[in-house]
Amino acid sequence: MDFLRVLDEATPLLLQGLQMTVGISLLSLLFGMLLGLFTCLMSISKNKLLKGIAGVYIWIVRGTPMIVQAFIVFFGAPQLIQQFVPAFKIDAFTAGVITLSLNAGAYLAEIFRGGIQAVPKGQTEAARSLGLSKAKTMVKVVLPQAFKVALPSMVNQFIITIKDTSILSVIGLADIVNRAKVYVGKSYQFFATYIFVAIYYLVVISLLMIVSKYLEKRVSYDRKG
Amino acid sequence: MTEKVKVTALKKSFGKLNVLNGIDVSIAEGEVVCVIGPSGSGKSTFLRCLNRLEKATGGEIIIDGYPILDKHININKVRQQIGMVFQNFNLFSHLTVKKNIMLAPIDSKKLTPAQAEETAMQLLKRVGLEDKADAYPHQLSGGQQQRVAIARSLAMNPDIMLFDEPTSALDPEMVGEVLQVMRELAEGGMTMVVVTHEMGFARDVADRVIFMADGVIVEEGTPEEVFGNPKEDRTKEFLSCVL
């Protein structure tokens, strides 16, 4: 075990991997949030078809492991599409973003739905009775309160998504875990290398937690004091 | 006097449960109508039909000349003329008292933000809560919250006010302050429909008392008639329990 040697040799590789991990996480969370909000609005709408589509999507994502989803997006779907478009190709990064976004989107949709449904019905009725439209009521009254309720679970999902990027190393995404594997294959420095990898994850997720604590404080209008 | 509200053969059912079985009422401008009756009699449902928070199953409701059950009517516009005060206040818990009052006037473009703020402060003064402008609803007592809720409705400058058991969720010592605000509103000439269990308020302030039971109007008249000399057995029975 030679921490200093590993630190010296592996750091550039791991930092490249970290960049990939953070990049793909941010991109997927952005798409996941949009997808989640959209799906959530579908699932609380009165239209049975929209509700059904949202339900099936959430059901499939929750009912299958992400590693299988990643294999389907990266290996399975291209095989199918190539029968119609022979030149079709997908790279690990694109497949990774699609898999993670679909995954985060489904879970976030449920988190948003829970937040919206936690806002008392009287809030909506008061806004509507003042003449606010349905959409305005949603934007000005329901969503700000739902956001506060949903924030802790949202942050939890962000953390899960960041860590789940490591699963994508199985489709060859050059994330931090994949880089570490490659380095370990040459150097056999398992312990030191993976300790460093763990520390990198800890740092990233700690930063996220600091941001979320700040946000939670900012929206804690109904705490005494 | 001009007719403000005209309700004809109003029916409402929730699934198989018939809550309103044909209500006919006409309310004049400036009139204060108190609706009393046992719980489950449909009086809150009746009130909520008047601004379409509940969708009536049948009949007709005309407010200020607008047939509000008509699909083509812009209900949001009509609702801006009808204030509503709820049993549980329903102040927007993420906004300060002042912002609660300013939200709808600004959103409907009735007032500019500066005008809305001025109006909010005037209204808060009127209900005696100007020092609470920057407080959040949870920092207020129930009675204070309800007074803010009344101010919030008044900010839209409505010409009808609906009150849905406005004092039922209050501690006894706070009932008076809310009733006082309502009393002043009535004296100012506001058209008011008040669903209430406060018989004293109904007797003192109402121009007309409506007694409802089982989804119909059993009896109506001046407070003296209904409280002093009820004609129907159902009314007598109810009044003997609550007076």
CSV table of C-alpha atoms in Angstrom, one decimal:
chain,number,residue,atom,x,y,z
A,1,MET,CA,0.0,0.0,0.0
A,2,ASP,CA,1.5,3.2,-1.1
A,3,PHE,CA,-0.8,6.1,-0.7
A,4,LEU,CA,1.7,8.7,-1.9
A,5,ARG,CA,2.5,6.8,-5.1
A,6,VAL,CA,-1.2,6.3,-5.8
A,7,LEU,CA,-1.9,9.9,-5.1
A,8,ASP,CA,0.8,10.9,-7.5
A,9,GLU,CA,0.0,8.5,-10.3
A,10,ALA,CA,-3.8,8.2,-10.1
A,11,THR,CA,-4.8,11.8,-9.3
A,12,PRO,CA,-4.8,13.1,-13.0
A,13,LEU,CA,-6.8,10.0,-14.1
A,14,LEU,CA,-9.3,10.2,-11.2
A,15,LEU,CA,-9.8,13.9,-11.7
A,16,GLN,CA,-10.7,13.3,-15.4
A,17,GLY,CA,-13.1,10.6,-14.2
A,18,LEU,CA,-14.5,13.0,-11.6
A,19,GLN,CA,-15.1,15.5,-14.2
A,20,MET,CA,-17.1,13.0,-16.2
A,21,THR,CA,-19.0,11.9,-13.1
A,22,VAL,CA,-20.0,15.4,-12.1
A,23,GLY,CA,-20.7,16.4,-15.7
A,24,ILE,CA,-23.0,13.5,-16.5
A,25,SER,CA,-24.7,13.9,-13.1
A,26,LEU,CA,-25.5,17.6,-13.7
A,27,LEU,CA,-26.8,17.0,-17.2
A,28,SER,CA,-28.9,14.0,-16.2
A,29,LEU,CA,-30.3,15.8,-13.1
A,30,LEU,CA,-31.3,18.8,-15.3
A,31,PHE,CA,-33.1,16.6,-17.8
A,32,GLY,CA,-34.4,14.4,-15.0
A,33,MET,CA,-35.9,17.5,-13.2
A,34,LEU,CA,-37.7,18.6,-16.4
A,35,LEU,CA,-38.8,15.1,-17.2
A,36,GLY,CA,-39.9,14.6,-13.5
A,37,LEU,CA,-41.9,17.9,-13.5
A,38,PHE,CA,-43.6,17.0,-16.8
A,39,THR,CA,-44.4,13.5,-15.7
A,40,CYS,CA,-45.7,14.7,-12.3
A,41,LEU,CA,-48.1,17.1,-14.0
A,42,MET,CA,-49.2,14.3,-16.3
A,43,SER,CA,-49.8,12.0,-13.3
A,44,ILE,CA,-51.9,14.6,-11.4
A,45,SER,CA,-53.9,15.7,-14.5
A,46,LYS,CA,-57.5,14.5,-15.1
A,47,ASN,CA,-56.7,13.2,-18.5
A,48,LYS,CA,-56.7,9.4,-18.2
A,49,LEU,CA,-54.3,8.8,-21.1
A,50,LEU,CA,-51.6,11.2,-19.8
A,51,LYS,CA,-52.1,9.7,-16.3
A,52,GLY,CA,-51.7,6.2,-17.8
A,53,ILE,CA,-48.5,7.1,-19.7
A,54,ALA,CA,-46.9,8.6,-16.6
A,55,GLY,CA,-47.9,5.6,-14.6
A,56,VAL,CA,-46.5,3.1,-17.0
A,57,TYR,CA,-43.2,5.0,-17.3
A,58,ILE,CA,-42.8,5.2,-13.5
A,59,TRP,CA,-43.7,1.6,-13.1
A,60,ILE,CA,-41.1,0.4,-15.6
A,61,VAL,CA,-38.3,2.5,-14.2
A,62,ARG,CA,-39.0,1.6,-10.6
A,63,GLY,CA,-39.6,-2.1,-11.4
A,64,THR,CA,-36.3,-2.7,-13.2
A,65,PRO,CA,-32.7,-2.4,-12.0
A,66,MET,CA,-30.7,0.5,-13.5
A,67,ILE,CA,-28.0,-1.8,-14.8
A,68,VAL,CA,-30.6,-3.5,-17.0
A,69,GLN,CA,-31.9,-0.2,-18.2
A,70,ALA,CA,-28.4,0.9,-19.1
A,71,PHE,CA,-27.8,-2.4,-21.0
A,72,ILE,CA,-31.1,-1.9,-22.9
A,73,VAL,CA,-30.3,1.7,-23.8
A,74,PHE,CA,-26.7,1.1,-24.8
A,75,PHE,CA,-26.8,-2.4,-26.3
A,76,GLY,CA,-30.5,-3.4,-26.8
A,77,ALA,CA,-32.1,-0.3,-28.3
A,78,PRO,CA,-29.3,0.3,-30.9
A,79,GLN,CA,-29.7,-3.3,-32.1
A,80,LEU,CA,-33.4,-2.7,-32.7
A,81,ILE,CA,-32.9,0.7,-34.3
A,82,GLN,CA,-30.1,-0.6,-36.6
A,83,GLN,CA,-32.7,-2.8,-38.4
A,84,PHE,CA,-34.3,0.3,-39.7
A,85,VAL,CA,-31.3,2.7,-39.6
A,86,PRO,CA,-28.2,0.6,-40.2
A,87,ALA,CA,-25.8,3.5,-39.5
A,88,PHE,CA,-27.3,4.2,-36.0
A,89,LYS,CA,-24.7,4.4,-33.2
A,90,ILE,CA,-24.8,5.5,-29.6
A,91,ASP,CA,-21.9,6.4,-27.4
A,92,ALA,CA,-21.6,5.5,-23.7
A,93,PHE,CA,-22.0,9.2,-22.7
A,94,THR,CA,-25.3,9.7,-24.5
A,95,ALA,CA,-26.6,6.3,-23.4
A,96,GLY,CA,-25.6,7.2,-19.8
A,97,VAL,CA,-27.4,10.5,-19.9
A,98,ILE,CA,-30.5,8.9,-21.3
A,99,THR,CA,-30.5,6.1,-18.7
A,100,LEU,CA,-29.8,8.4,-15.7
A,101,SER,CA,-32.3,11.0,-16.8
A,102,LEU,CA,-35.1,8.5,-17.3
A,103,ASN,CA,-34.3,7.0,-14.0
A,104,ALA,CA,-34.1,10.3,-12.0
A,105,GLY,CA,-37.1,11.6,-13.9
A,106,ALA,CA,-39.4,8.8,-12.7
A,107,TYR,CA,-38.3,9.1,-9.0
A,108,LEU,CA,-38.4,12.9,-9.1
A,109,ALA,CA,-41.9,12.8,-10.6
A,110,GLU,CA,-43.1,10.8,-7.5
A,111,ILE,CA,-41.3,13.2,-5.2
A,112,PHE,CA,-42.9,16.3,-6.9
A,113,ARG,CA,-46.3,14.6,-6.8
A,114,GLY,CA,-45.9,14.0,-3.1
A,115,GLY,CA,-45.0,17.6,-2.5
A,116,ILE,CA,-47.9,18.9,-4.5
A,117,GLN,CA,-50.4,16.7,-2.8
A,118,ALA,CA,-49.0,17.7,0.6
A,119,VAL,CA,-50.2,21.3,0.0
A,120,PRO,CA,-53.7,21.6,1.6
A,121,LYS,CA,-56.6,21.9,-0.7
A,122,GLY,CA,-57.7,25.1,1.0
A,123,GLN,CA,-54.7,26.9,-0.4
A,124,THR,CA,-55.9,26.1,-4.0
A,125,GLU,CA,-59.5,27.0,-3.1
A,126,ALA,CA,-58.4,30.4,-1.6
A,127,ALA,CA,-56.4,31.3,-4.7
A,128,ARG,CA,-59.2,30.2,-7.1
A,129,SER,CA,-61.8,32.1,-5.0
A,130,LEU,CA,-59.7,35.3,-5.5
A,131,GLY,CA,-59.9,34.8,-9.3
A,132,LEU,CA,-56.5,33.3,-10.0
A,133,SER,CA,-56.5,30.9,-12.9
A,134,LYS,CA,-55.6,27.2,-12.5
A,135,ALA,CA,-52.1,27.7,-13.9
A,136,LYS,CA,-51.4,30.8,-11.8
A,137,THR,CA,-52.6,29.1,-8.7
A,138,MET,CA,-50.1,26.3,-9.4
A,139,VAL,CA,-47.2,28.6,-10.0
A,140,LYS,CA,-47.8,31.2,-7.3
A,141,VAL,CA,-49.3,29.2,-4.5
A,142,VAL,CA,-49.0,25.4,-4.9
A,143,LEU,CA,-45.5,24.9,-6.3
A,144,PRO,CA,-43.6,27.2,-3.9
A,145,GLN,CA,-45.1,25.3,-1.0
A,146,ALA,CA,-44.6,21.9,-2.7
A,147,PHE,CA,-41.0,22.7,-3.3
A,148,LYS,CA,-40.4,23.2,0.4
A,149,VAL,CA,-42.0,19.8,1.2
A,150,ALA,CA,-40.1,18.0,-1.6
A,151,LEU,CA,-36.7,19.5,-1.1
A,152,PRO,CA,-35.2,16.9,1.3
A,153,SER,CA,-36.4,14.0,-0.9
A,154,MET,CA,-35.2,15.9,-4.0
A,155,VAL,CA,-31.7,16.2,-2.5
A,156,ASN,CA,-31.8,12.6,-1.6
A,157,GLN,CA,-32.6,11.7,-5.2
A,158,PHE,CA,-29.7,13.9,-6.4
A,159,ILE,CA,-27.3,12.0,-4.2
A,160,ILE,CA,-28.6,8.7,-5.4
A,161,THR,CA,-28.2,9.8,-9.1
A,162,ILE,CA,-24.7,11.0,-8.5
A,163,LYS,CA,-23.7,7.7,-7.0
A,164,ASP,CA,-25.6,5.7,-9.7
A,165,THR,CA,-23.3,7.2,-12.3
A,166,SER,CA,-20.8,4.5,-11.1
A,167,ILE,CA,-23.1,1.8,-12.4
A,168,LEU,CA,-22.6,3.3,-15.9
A,169,SER,CA,-19.0,2.1,-15.9
A,170,VAL,CA,-20.4,-1.2,-17.1
A,171,ILE,CA,-21.3,0.3,-20.4
A,172,GLY,CA,-17.8,1.8,-20.6
A,173,LEU,CA,-18.5,5.4,-19.4
A,174,ALA,CA,-15.1,6.8,-18.4
A,175,ASP,CA,-16.3,7.9,-15.0
A,176,ILE,CA,-14.2,8.0,-11.8
A,177,VAL,CA,-14.9,4.3,-11.0
A,178,ASN,CA,-14.0,3.2,-14.5
A,179,ARG,CA,-10.7,5.2,-14.4
A,180,ALA,CA,-9.9,3.7,-11.0
A,181,LYS,CA,-10.5,0.2,-12.3
A,182,VAL,CA,-8.1,0.8,-15.2
A,183,TYR,CA,-5.5,2.2,-12.8
A,184,VAL,CA,-5.9,-0.7,-10.4
A,185,GLY,CA,-5.5,-3.2,-13.2
A,186,LYS,CA,-2.0,-1.9,-13.8
A,187,SER,CA,-0.9,-1.1,-10.3
A,188,TYR,CA,-2.8,-3.5,-8.1
A,189,GLN,CA,-3.2,-0.7,-5.6
A,190,PHE,CA,-6.8,-1.6,-4.7
A,191,PHE,CA,-7.0,-0.2,-1.2
A,192,ALA,CA,-5.4,3.2,-1.7
A,193,THR,CA,-7.1,3.8,-5.1
A,194,TYR,CA,-10.6,3.0,-4.0
A,195,ILE,CA,-10.2,5.0,-0.8
A,196,PHE,CA,-9.4,8.0,-2.9
A,197,VAL,CA,-12.4,7.3,-5.1
A,198,ALA,CA,-14.6,7.2,-2.0
A,199,ILE,CA,-13.1,10.5,-0.8
A,200,TYR,CA,-13.9,12.2,-4.1
A,201,TYR,CA,-17.6,11.0,-3.8
A,202,LEU,CA,-17.7,12.2,-0.2
A,203,VAL,CA,-16.5,15.6,-1.2
A,204,VAL,CA,-18.9,16.1,-4.1
A,205,ILE,CA,-21.9,14.9,-2.0
A,206,SER,CA,-20.9,17.0,0.9
A,207,LEU,CA,-20.9,20.1,-1.3
A,208,LEU,CA,-24.4,19.2,-2.5
A,209,MET,CA,-25.5,18.8,1.1
A,210,ILE,CA,-24.2,22.2,2.0
A,211,VAL,CA,-26.1,23.8,-0.8
A,212,SER,CA,-29.2,22.0,0.2
A,213,LYS,CA,-29.0,23.0,3.8
A,214,TYR,CA,-28.7,26.6,2.6
A,215,LEU,CA,-31.8,26.2,0.4
A,216,GLU,CA,-33.7,24.5,3.2
A,217,LYS,CA,-33.0,27.4,5.5
A,218,ARG,CA,-34.1,29.9,2.8
A,219,VAL,CA,-37.5,28.2,2.3
A,220,SER,CA,-38.2,27.5,6.0
A,221,TYR,CA,-40.7,30.3,6.3
A,222,ASP,CA,-43.0,28.4,8.6
A,223,ARG,CA,-40.5,27.5,11.2
A,224,LYS,CA,-40.9,29.5,14.4
A,225,GLY,CA,-38.4,32.3,15.0
B,1,MET,CA,-83.0,47.5,-4.8
B,2,THR,CA,-80.9,45.7,-7.4
B,3,GLU,CA,-80.8,42.0,-7.3
B,4,LYS,CA,-77.2,40.7,-6.8
B,5,VAL,CA,-77.7,37.0,-6.6
B,6,LYS,CA,-80.5,34.9,-8.1
B,7,VAL,CA,-80.5,31.2,-7.5
B,8,THR,CA,-83.1,29.0,-9.1
B,9,ALA,CA,-83.7,25.3,-8.5
B,10,LEU,CA,-80.1,24.7,-7.5
B,11,LYS,CA,-79.2,21.1,-7.2
B,12,LYS,CA,-76.0,19.4,-6.2
B,13,SER,CA,-75.2,15.8,-5.6
B,14,PHE,CA,-71.9,14.0,-4.8
B,15,GLY,CA,-72.4,10.7,-6.6
B,16,LYS,CA,-75.6,9.3,-5.2
B,17,LEU,CA,-75.7,11.7,-2.3
B,18,ASN,CA,-78.1,14.6,-2.9
B,19,VAL,CA,-76.8,17.5,-0.9
B,20,LEU,CA,-78.9,20.3,-2.4
B,21,ASN,CA,-82.4,19.5,-3.5
B,22,GLY,CA,-83.6,22.6,-5.3
B,23,ILE,CA,-82.7,25.9,-3.7
B,24,ASP,CA,-84.4,29.2,-4.7
B,25,VAL,CA,-83.0,32.4,-3.3
B,26,SER,CA,-82.8,36.0,-4.4
B,27,ILE,CA,-80.4,38.4,-2.6
B,28,ALA,CA,-80.5,42.1,-3.0
B,29,GLU,CA,-77.6,44.5,-3.1
B,30,GLY,CA,-76.4,45.4,0.4
B,31,GLU,CA,-78.4,42.7,2.0
B,32,VAL,CA,-76.8,40.5,4.7
B,33,VAL,CA,-78.1,37.0,4.6
B,34,CYS,CA,-77.2,34.5,7.3
B,35,VAL,CA,-77.6,30.8,6.5
B,36,ILE,CA,-78.1,28.6,9.6
B,37,GLY,CA,-78.9,24.9,10.0
B,38,PRO,CA,-77.7,21.6,11.3
B,39,SER,CA,-74.4,20.2,10.0
B,40,GLY,CA,-74.9,18.2,6.8
B,41,SER,CA,-77.8,20.4,5.8
B,42,GLY,CA,-75.9,21.6,2.7
B,43,LYS,CA,-75.4,25.2,3.7
B,44,SER,CA,-71.7,25.3,3.1
B,45,THR,CA,-72.2,23.5,-0.2
B,46,PHE,CA,-74.8,26.1,-1.2
B,47,LEU,CA,-72.3,28.8,-0.4
B,48,ARG,CA,-69.5,27.1,-2.4
B,49,CYS,CA,-71.8,26.8,-5.4
B,50,LEU,CA,-72.1,30.6,-5.5
B,51,ASN,CA,-68.5,31.0,-6.7
B,52,ARG,CA,-68.4,27.7,-8.4
B,53,LEU,CA,-65.9,26.1,-6.0
B,54,GLU,CA,-68.5,23.3,-6.1
B,55,LYS,CA,-70.0,22.7,-9.5
B,56,ALA,CA,-73.8,22.6,-9.3
B,57,THR,CA,-75.5,19.6,-10.8
B,58,GLY,CA,-78.6,21.5,-11.8
B,59,GLY,CA,-80.4,24.8,-11.7
B,60,GLU,CA,-79.2,28.3,-12.4
B,61,ILE,CA,-77.1,30.9,-10.5
B,62,ILE,CA,-77.0,34.5,-11.7
B,63,ILE,CA,-74.6,36.8,-10.0
B,64,ASP,CA,-74.4,40.5,-11.1
B,65,GLY,CA,-76.2,39.4,-14.3
B,66,TYR,CA,-73.7,36.7,-15.1
B,67,PRO,CA,-75.0,33.1,-15.4
B,68,ILE,CA,-72.0,31.6,-13.7
B,69,LEU,CA,-72.9,28.0,-14.4
B,70,ASP,CA,-72.5,28.7,-18.1
B,71,LYS,CA,-69.4,27.0,-19.5
B,72,HIS,CA,-68.5,30.0,-21.6
B,73,ILE,CA,-68.4,32.4,-18.7
B,74,ASN,CA,-64.9,33.5,-17.5
B,75,ILE,CA,-65.3,32.3,-14.0
B,76,ASN,CA,-62.0,33.9,-12.9
B,77,LYS,CA,-63.3,37.3,-13.8
B,78,VAL,CA,-66.5,36.7,-11.9
B,79,ARG,CA,-64.7,35.4,-8.9
B,80,GLN,CA,-62.8,38.6,-8.6
B,81,GLN,CA,-66.1,40.3,-7.7
B,82,ILE,CA,-66.9,37.6,-5.1
B,83,GLY,CA,-64.8,37.5,-1.9
B,84,MET,CA,-64.7,34.3,0.1
B,85,VAL,CA,-63.7,33.7,3.7
B,86,PHE,CA,-63.1,30.2,4.8
B,87,GLN,CA,-63.5,28.3,8.1
B,88,ASN,CA,-59.8,27.5,8.2
B,89,PHE,CA,-58.6,30.9,6.9
B,90,ASN,CA,-56.4,29.4,4.2
B,91,LEU,CA,-53.9,32.2,4.2
B,92,PHE,CA,-51.0,31.4,1.8
B,93,SER,CA,-48.5,30.0,4.3
B,94,HIS,CA,-45.4,30.8,2.2
B,95,LEU,CA,-46.2,34.5,1.9
B,96,THR,CA,-46.2,37.3,4.5
B,97,VAL,CA,-49.4,38.9,5.5
B,98,LYS,CA,-48.9,41.9,3.2
B,99,LYS,CA,-48.0,39.6,0.3
B,100,ASN,CA,-51.0,37.5,0.9
B,101,ILE,CA,-53.2,40.6,0.4
B,102,MET,CA,-51.2,41.8,-2.6
B,103,LEU,CA,-51.1,38.6,-4.6
B,104,ALA,CA,-54.5,38.7,-6.3
B,105,PRO,CA,-54.8,42.4,-7.1
B,106,ILE,CA,-51.4,42.4,-8.8
B,107,ASP,CA,-52.0,39.1,-10.6
B,108,SER,CA,-55.3,40.3,-12.0
B,109,LYS,CA,-53.6,43.6,-13.0
B,110,LYS,CA,-56.3,45.4,-11.0
B,111,LEU,CA,-53.5,47.3,-9.2
B,112,THR,CA,-49.9,48.1,-9.7
B,113,PRO,CA,-47.5,46.6,-7.0
B,114,ALA,CA,-47.2,50.0,-5.4
B,115,GLN,CA,-51.0,50.5,-5.3
B,116,ALA,CA,-51.5,47.0,-4.1
B,117,GLU,CA,-49.1,47.6,-1.2
B,118,GLU,CA,-50.9,50.8,-0.3
B,119,THR,CA,-54.3,49.1,-0.4
B,120,ALA,CA,-52.9,46.2,1.7
B,121,MET,CA,-51.7,48.6,4.4
B,122,GLN,CA,-55.0,50.5,4.4
B,123,LEU,CA,-56.9,47.2,4.8
B,124,LEU,CA,-54.6,46.0,7.5
B,125,LYS,CA,-55.2,49.2,9.4
B,126,ARG,CA,-59.0,48.7,8.9
B,127,VAL,CA,-58.8,45.2,10.5
B,128,GLY,CA,-56.3,46.5,13.2
B,129,LEU,CA,-53.3,44.5,12.1
B,130,GLU,CA,-51.0,47.0,10.4
B,131,ASP,CA,-48.1,46.0,12.7
B,132,LYS,CA,-48.4,42.4,11.4
B,133,ALA,CA,-47.7,43.3,7.7
B,134,ASP,CA,-44.4,41.4,7.5
B,135,ALA,CA,-45.4,38.5,9.7
B,136,TYR,CA,-46.1,35.0,8.3
B,137,PRO,CA,-49.5,33.5,8.9
B,138,HIS,CA,-48.2,30.9,11.4
B,139,GLN,CA,-47.1,33.7,13.6
B,140,LEU,CA,-50.6,35.0,14.0
B,141,SER,CA,-53.5,33.8,16.2
B,142,GLY,CA,-56.6,32.3,14.6
B,143,GLY,CA,-58.6,35.5,15.0
B,144,GLN,CA,-55.8,37.6,13.4
B,145,GLN,CA,-55.4,35.1,10.5
B,146,GLN,CA,-59.1,35.4,9.8
B,147,ARG,CA,-59.0,39.2,9.9
B,148,VAL,CA,-56.1,39.0,7.4
B,149,ALA,CA,-58.2,36.6,5.2
B,150,ILE,CA,-61.0,39.1,5.2
B,151,ALA,CA,-58.6,41.9,4.2
B,152,ARG,CA,-57.2,39.7,1.5
B,153,SER,CA,-60.7,39.3,0.0
B,154,LEU,CA,-61.5,43.0,0.3
B,155,ALA,CA,-58.3,43.9,-1.6
B,156,MET,CA,-60.1,42.7,-4.8
B,157,ASN,CA,-62.8,45.2,-4.1
B,158,PRO,CA,-65.6,42.6,-4.3
B,159,ASP,CA,-69.2,43.5,-4.3
B,160,ILE,CA,-70.3,40.3,-2.6
B,161,MET,CA,-68.7,38.5,0.3
B,162,LEU,CA,-69.2,34.9,1.1
B,163,PHE,CA,-68.4,33.7,4.6
B,164,ASP,CA,-68.1,29.9,5.3
B,165,GLU,CA,-68.4,29.4,9.1
B,166,PRO,CA,-65.7,32.1,9.6
B,167,THR,CA,-65.6,31.7,13.4
B,168,SER,CA,-66.0,28.0,13.8
B,169,ALA,CA,-62.3,27.2,13.9
B,170,LEU,CA,-61.6,30.0,16.4
B,171,ASP,CA,-60.9,29.9,20.1
B,172,PRO,CA,-64.0,31.5,21.9
B,173,GLU,CA,-62.1,34.6,22.9
B,174,MET,CA,-61.2,35.4,19.3
B,175,VAL,CA,-64.7,35.1,17.8
B,176,GLY,CA,-65.6,38.6,18.8
B,177,GLU,CA,-62.8,40.4,16.9
B,178,VAL,CA,-63.8,38.6,13.7
B,179,LEU,CA,-67.5,39.3,14.1
B,180,GLN,CA,-66.7,42.9,14.7
B,181,VAL,CA,-64.9,43.2,11.4
B,182,MET,CA,-67.9,41.5,9.7
B,183,ARG,CA,-70.3,43.8,11.5
B,184,GLU,CA,-68.5,46.9,10.2
B,185,LEU,CA,-68.5,45.4,6.7
B,186,ALA,CA,-72.2,44.9,6.9
B,187,GLU,CA,-72.8,48.5,8.1
B,188,GLY,CA,-70.7,49.7,5.2
B,189,GLY,CA,-73.3,48.2,2.8
B,190,MET,CA,-71.5,45.1,1.6
B,191,THR,CA,-73.7,42.3,0.2
B,192,MET,CA,-72.9,39.3,2.4
B,193,VAL,CA,-73.9,35.7,2.6
B,194,VAL,CA,-72.8,34.2,5.9
B,195,VAL,CA,-73.0,30.5,6.8
B,196,THR,CA,-72.7,30.6,10.6
B,197,HIS,CA,-73.4,29.0,13.9
B,198,GLU,CA,-73.3,32.4,15.7
B,199,MET,CA,-76.9,32.9,16.4
B,200,GLY,CA,-76.2,36.2,18.2
B,201,PHE,CA,-74.5,37.6,15.1
B,202,ALA,CA,-77.3,36.4,12.8
B,203,ARG,CA,-79.9,38.0,15.1
B,204,ASP,CA,-78.1,41.4,15.3
B,205,VAL,CA,-76.6,41.8,11.9
B,206,ALA,CA,-78.7,39.8,9.4
B,207,ASP,CA,-81.4,41.4,7.3
B,208,ARG,CA,-82.6,37.9,6.5
B,209,VAL,CA,-82.1,34.5,8.1
B,210,ILE,CA,-82.3,31.3,6.0
B,211,PHE,CA,-82.8,28.0,7.8
B,212,MET,CA,-81.7,25.0,5.8
B,213,ALA,CA,-82.1,21.3,6.5
B,214,ASP,CA,-81.6,18.3,4.3
B,215,GLY,CA,-80.6,20.3,1.3
B,216,VAL,CA,-83.7,22.6,1.2
B,217,ILE,CA,-84.6,25.9,2.6
B,218,VAL,CA,-87.1,25.1,5.4
B,219,GLU,CA,-87.8,28.6,6.4
B,220,GLU,CA,-86.6,32.2,5.9
B,221,GLY,CA,-87.5,35.6,7.1
B,222,THR,CA,-86.2,38.5,9.2
B,223,PRO,CA,-84.3,37.5,12.4
B,224,GLU,CA,-87.3,38.4,14.4
B,225,GLU,CA,-89.5,36.1,12.4
B,226,VAL,CA,-87.2,33.1,12.4
B,227,PHE,CA,-85.8,33.4,15.9
B,228,GLY,CA,-88.8,34.9,17.6
B,229,ASN,CA,-91.7,33.1,15.9
B,230,PRO,CA,-90.5,30.1,13.9
B,231,LYS,CA,-93.3,28.5,11.9
B,232,GLU,CA,-91.8,25.1,11.0
B,233,ASP,CA,-91.3,22.3,13.5
B,234,ARG,CA,-87.9,21.5,12.0
B,235,THR,CA,-86.8,25.1,12.7
B,236,LYS,CA,-88.2,25.1,16.3
B,237,GLU,CA,-86.4,21.8,17.0
B,238,PHE,CA,-83.1,23.2,15.7
B,239,LEU,CA,-83.4,26.5,17.5
B,240,SER,CA,-84.3,24.8,20.8
B,241,CYS,CA,-81.0,23.0,20.6
B,242,VAL,CA,-78.8,26.0,19.8
B,243,LEU,CA,-80.3,28.9,21.6
